[in-house]
CSV table of C-alpha atoms in Angstrom, one decimal:
chain,number,residue,atom,x,y,z
A,393,MET,CA,0.0,0.0,0.0
A,394,ASN,CA,1.3,3.4,-1.0
A,395,VAL,CA,0.2,7.0,-1.1
A,396,GLU,CA,0.8,7.9,-4.7
A,397,THR,CA,0.0,11.6,-4.5
A,398,LYS,CA,-1.7,14.2,-2.2
A,399,PHE,CA,-2.4,17.8,-2.8
A,400,SER,CA,-4.7,20.7,-1.9
A,401,LEU,CA,-4.9,23.8,-4.2
A,402,GLN,CA,-6.8,27.0,-3.6
A,403,LYS,CA,-9.2,28.5,-6.2
A,404,GLY,CA,-7.3,29.9,-9.2
A,405,SER,CA,-9.3,33.1,-8.7
A,406,GLU,CA,-8.5,33.5,-5.1
A,407,GLU,CA,-5.8,36.2,-4.6
A,408,ALA,CA,-5.4,35.6,-0.9
A,409,LYS,CA,-3.9,32.3,0.3
A,410,ILE,CA,-7.3,31.0,1.4
A,411,ASN,CA,-8.1,27.4,1.0
A,412,GLN,CA,-11.3,26.0,2.6
A,413,ASP,CA,-10.3,22.4,1.9
A,414,ALA,CA,-8.2,20.4,4.3
A,415,PHE,CA,-6.7,16.9,4.5
A,416,ALA,CA,-4.7,14.8,7.0
A,417,ILE,CA,-3.1,11.4,7.0
A,418,SER,CA,-2.0,9.3,10.0
A,419,SER,CA,1.7,8.5,10.3
A,420,ASP,CA,1.1,4.8,9.5
A,421,GLU,CA,-0.9,5.9,6.4
A,422,ARG,CA,-4.0,3.9,7.5
A,423,ILE,CA,-6.3,6.7,8.5
A,424,PHE,CA,-7.2,9.5,6.0
A,425,ALA,CA,-9.4,12.5,6.3
A,426,ILE,CA,-10.5,15.1,3.7
A,427,ALA,CA,-12.9,18.0,4.0
A,428,ASP,CA,-14.3,20.9,2.0
A,429,GLY,CA,-15.3,23.9,4.1
A,430,VAL,CA,-18.5,25.6,2.9
A,431,SER,CA,-17.5,29.0,1.5
A,432,GLN,CA,-20.8,30.7,2.5
A,433,ALA,CA,-20.3,29.6,6.2
A,434,PRO,CA,-18.1,31.8,8.4
A,435,PHE,CA,-14.5,30.6,9.2
A,436,SER,CA,-15.0,27.3,7.5
A,437,GLN,CA,-11.3,27.1,6.7
A,438,ILE,CA,-10.5,26.9,10.4
A,439,TRP,CA,-13.2,24.4,10.9
A,440,SER,CA,-12.3,22.0,8.1
A,441,ASN,CA,-8.7,21.8,9.4
A,442,LYS,CA,-9.9,21.0,12.9
A,443,VAL,CA,-12.2,18.3,11.7
A,444,VAL,CA,-9.6,16.3,9.7
A,445,GLU,CA,-7.0,16.6,12.4
A,446,LYS,CA,-9.4,15.3,15.0
A,447,PHE,CA,-10.4,12.3,12.9
A,448,ILE,CA,-6.7,11.3,12.5
A,449,GLU,CA,-6.3,11.6,16.3
A,450,LYS,CA,-9.6,9.9,17.1
A,451,PRO,CA,-11.5,8.3,14.2
A,452,PHE,CA,-15.2,7.5,14.4
A,453,ALA,CA,-16.3,4.1,15.6
A,454,SER,CA,-18.8,2.0,13.7
A,455,ASP,CA,-21.5,2.6,16.3
A,456,LEU,CA,-21.5,6.3,15.7
A,457,ASN,CA,-24.8,7.9,16.7
A,458,GLU,CA,-26.1,11.4,17.4
A,459,GLN,CA,-24.8,11.7,20.9
A,460,LYS,CA,-21.4,10.2,20.1
A,461,LEU,CA,-21.0,12.6,17.2
A,462,LYS,CA,-21.9,15.5,19.5
A,463,ASP,CA,-19.4,14.4,22.1
A,464,TRP,CA,-16.7,14.0,19.3
A,465,LEU,CA,-17.3,17.5,18.1
A,466,GLU,CA,-17.5,19.1,21.5
A,467,ASP,CA,-13.8,20.0,22.0
A,468,ILE,CA,-13.1,21.2,18.5
A,469,ARG,CA,-16.2,23.3,18.5
A,470,LYS,CA,-14.9,25.0,21.6
A,471,GLU,CA,-11.5,25.5,20.0
A,472,TRP,CA,-13.1,27.0,16.9
A,473,GLY,CA,-15.1,29.4,19.0
A,474,SER,CA,-12.1,30.5,21.0
A,475,GLU,CA,-10.0,30.9,17.9
A,476,ILE,CA,-12.5,33.2,16.1
A,477,ASP,CA,-12.9,35.2,19.2
A,478,GLN,CA,-9.2,36.1,19.0
A,479,ARG,CA,-9.6,37.3,15.4
A,480,LYS,CA,-9.8,41.0,14.5
A,481,SER,CA,-12.9,40.5,12.4
A,482,PRO,CA,-15.9,42.9,12.1
A,483,LYS,CA,-18.4,42.5,14.9
A,484,MET,CA,-21.1,41.6,12.4
A,485,ILE,CA,-19.1,38.7,11.0
A,486,LEU,CA,-18.3,37.3,14.4
A,487,GLU,CA,-22.0,37.5,15.4
A,488,ARG,CA,-23.0,35.7,12.3
A,489,ALA,CA,-20.3,33.0,12.9
A,490,LYS,CA,-21.7,32.4,16.4
A,491,ASP,CA,-25.2,32.3,15.1
A,492,VAL,CA,-24.8,30.0,12.1
A,493,GLY,CA,-21.4,28.4,12.6
A,494,GLY,CA,-18.8,27.2,10.1
A,495,SER,CA,-19.5,24.0,8.1
A,496,THR,CA,-17.6,21.4,6.2
A,497,THR,CA,-18.2,18.3,4.1
A,498,PHE,CA,-16.2,15.4,5.4
A,499,LEU,CA,-14.9,12.0,4.3
A,500,GLY,CA,-12.8,9.8,6.6
A,501,MET,CA,-11.3,6.5,5.7
A,502,ILE,CA,-9.8,3.8,7.9
A,503,ILE,CA,-7.8,1.0,6.1
A,504,GLN,CA,-8.2,-2.2,8.2
A,505,GLU,CA,-5.7,-5.0,8.5
A,506,MET,CA,-5.5,-7.3,5.5
A,507,LYS,CA,-7.9,-10.3,5.7
A,508,LYS,CA,-7.2,-13.1,3.2
A,509,LYS,CA,-6.8,-11.3,-0.2
A,510,TYR,CA,-8.9,-8.2,0.7
A,511,GLN,CA,-8.4,-5.2,2.9
A,512,LYS,CA,-11.5,-3.6,4.4
A,513,LEU,CA,-12.0,0.1,3.9
A,514,GLN,CA,-14.2,1.7,6.4
A,515,LEU,CA,-15.6,5.1,5.3
A,516,PHE,CA,-17.6,7.9,7.0
A,517,GLY,CA,-19.0,10.5,4.7
A,518,ILE,CA,-21.2,13.6,4.9
A,519,GLY,CA,-21.7,15.9,1.9
A,520,ASP,CA,-20.1,15.6,-1.5
A,521,THR,CA,-16.5,15.0,-0.8
A,522,ASN,CA,-16.0,11.6,-2.5
A,523,MET,CA,-14.2,8.3,-2.6
A,524,PHE,CA,-13.6,6.2,-5.7
A,525,LEU,CA,-12.3,2.7,-5.8
A,526,ILE,CA,-10.7,1.9,-9.1
A,527,ARG,CA,-10.3,-1.8,-10.2
A,528,ASN,CA,-9.4,-3.1,-13.6
A,529,LYS,CA,-9.2,0.5,-15.0
A,530,ARG,CA,-12.7,1.5,-14.1
A,531,ILE,CA,-14.7,2.9,-11.2
A,532,LYS,CA,-15.8,-0.1,-9.1
A,533,TYR,CA,-17.3,1.8,-6.2
A,534,SER,CA,-18.0,5.5,-5.3
A,535,PHE,CA,-19.2,7.0,-2.0
A,536,PRO,CA,-21.1,8.9,-0.9
A,537,VAL,CA,-22.0,10.4,-4.3
A,538,THR,CA,-22.6,7.7,-6.9
A,539,SER,CA,-23.1,9.8,-10.1
A,540,VAL,CA,-22.2,13.2,-11.5
A,541,GLU,CA,-25.9,14.1,-11.7
A,542,SER,CA,-26.1,13.8,-7.8
A,543,PHE,CA,-24.0,16.9,-7.2
A,544,THR,CA,-26.0,20.0,-6.3
A,545,ASP,CA,-25.3,23.5,-5.1
A,546,GLN,CA,-26.5,22.6,-1.7
A,547,THR,CA,-24.7,20.1,0.5
A,548,ILE,CA,-24.7,19.0,4.1
A,549,GLY,CA,-21.7,18.9,6.4
A,550,LEU,CA,-20.5,19.0,10.0
A,551,CYS,CA,-21.3,22.3,11.8
A,552,SER,CA,-19.0,24.1,14.2
A,553,ILE,CA,-21.8,25.0,16.6
A,554,ASP,CA,-24.3,22.7,18.3
A,555,ASN,CA,-27.0,22.2,15.8
A,556,ALA,CA,-30.2,20.2,16.4
A,557,SER,CA,-30.4,19.4,12.7
A,558,GLN,CA,-26.8,18.0,12.5
A,559,LYS,CA,-26.8,14.9,10.3
A,560,ILE,CA,-24.6,11.9,11.2
A,561,PRO,CA,-21.9,10.8,8.7
A,562,GLU,CA,-22.9,7.7,6.7
A,563,LEU,CA,-20.9,4.6,7.3
A,564,LYS,CA,-20.0,2.3,4.3
A,565,GLU,CA,-17.5,-0.5,4.0
A,566,PHE,CA,-15.7,-1.8,0.9
A,567,ASN,CA,-13.3,-4.6,0.2
A,568,ALA,CA,-10.2,-3.5,-1.6
A,569,LYS,CA,-7.6,-5.9,-3.1
A,570,ARG,CA,-4.0,-5.5,-4.0
A,571,GLY,CA,-3.6,-3.3,-7.1
A,572,ASP,CA,-6.8,-1.3,-6.5
A,573,ILE,CA,-6.5,2.5,-6.6
A,574,VAL,CA,-8.5,4.6,-4.0
A,575,ILE,CA,-9.1,8.3,-4.6
A,576,LEU,CA,-10.4,10.8,-2.1
A,577,ALA,CA,-11.4,14.0,-3.7
A,578,THR,CA,-13.3,17.2,-3.0
A,579,ASP,CA,-16.3,18.0,-5.2
A,580,ALA,CA,-14.7,19.9,-8.1
A,581,LEU,CA,-12.3,17.1,-8.9
A,582,ALA,CA,-14.8,14.4,-8.1
A,583,LYS,CA,-17.2,15.7,-10.7
A,584,TRP,CA,-14.5,15.8,-13.3
A,585,ILE,CA,-13.5,12.2,-12.4
A,586,PHE,CA,-17.1,11.0,-13.0
A,587,LYS,CA,-17.5,13.0,-16.2
A,588,SER,CA,-14.2,11.7,-17.6
A,589,ALA,CA,-14.8,8.1,-16.6
A,590,ASN,CA,-18.3,8.3,-18.3
A,591,LEU,CA,-16.4,9.2,-21.5
A,592,GLY,CA,-14.3,6.1,-21.2
A,593,GLN,CA,-11.2,8.0,-20.0
A,594,ARG,CA,-9.0,7.2,-17.0
A,595,PRO,CA,-8.7,10.6,-15.1
A,596,TRP,CA,-6.7,9.0,-12.2
A,597,SER,CA,-4.0,8.1,-14.7
A,598,LYS,CA,-3.8,11.8,-15.8
A,599,ILE,CA,-3.5,13.0,-12.2
A,600,LEU,CA,-0.7,10.5,-11.5
A,601,LYS,CA,1.1,11.3,-14.7
A,602,ASN,CA,1.0,15.0,-13.8
A,603,LYS,CA,1.6,14.7,-10.0
A,604,ASN,CA,5.0,16.5,-10.1
A,605,ASP,CA,3.4,19.5,-11.8
A,606,ILE,CA,-0.1,19.2,-10.4
A,607,ALA,CA,-0.8,22.9,-9.9
A,608,ASN,CA,-0.3,23.6,-13.7
A,609,PHE,CA,-2.4,20.5,-14.5
A,610,ILE,CA,-5.3,21.7,-12.4
A,611,ASP,CA,-5.0,25.2,-13.7
A,612,LYS,CA,-5.3,23.9,-17.3
A,613,LEU,CA,-8.5,22.0,-16.3
A,614,ARG,CA,-9.9,25.2,-14.8
A,615,TYR,CA,-8.9,27.3,-17.8
A,616,THR,CA,-10.6,24.9,-20.2
A,617,ASN,CA,-13.7,24.7,-18.0
A,618,LYS,CA,-13.3,21.0,-17.4
A,619,ILE,CA,-13.5,21.5,-13.6
A,620,ASP,CA,-15.0,24.3,-11.5
A,621,ASP,CA,-12.7,27.0,-10.2
A,622,ASP,CA,-12.9,25.8,-6.6
A,623,ASP,CA,-10.5,24.6,-4.0
A,624,THR,CA,-9.3,21.2,-5.2
A,625,THR,CA,-8.0,18.5,-2.9
A,626,CYS,CA,-7.1,14.9,-3.6
A,627,ILE,CA,-5.3,11.8,-2.1
A,628,ILE,CA,-4.6,8.8,-4.2
A,629,ILE,CA,-3.6,5.5,-2.6
A,630,ARG,CA,-2.6,2.3,-4.3
A,631,ILE,CA,-3.5,-0.8,-2.3
């Protein structure tokens, strides 16, 4: 098993060094987390980073429920609130942040120990940050989004304030075998992967071919309108 590439690039149109996406990988490369902070929600860049770092430190258990999720979020919600209090932001923005909170899509993956010829992948997903499992040069599985038509302008996520309507990340397990490629990608790249695969192409091969000059490769995709001009984050693992 090997991490083939990992990157996170801000919007091409973003002048300031602001990237709402975040990712983290455990030192043994068995726990992965990737998130896409919702641009319309205040201070989501801070929030997405806290969520991925917490998952690496303490991944969800398979019996995740509403109370366990609330407990899991409690300390990083406090950290987020404390951090934005220290920012020299306009009072109106701080008040809105405390009222609606930051938000981020999230995808966490735990690679379990090998059993026979398969390795179990345990995934927790909320929103439209996506996983693709590639086998025999085609998409075998995708999660939580299963088609390009399923992407919308509205998505759900984890919220940085206590929220009665907070959804629980969905749990899904897949069997991966040696030689499979696993891709974790935020929505802009995930949509392009679906579209290219539907045309019979192998977009993962293009990413890996250009991994040493990935910023220029992504810029070209944006310039030719093949992907949205959005923060773009990806991890590719070969099992």
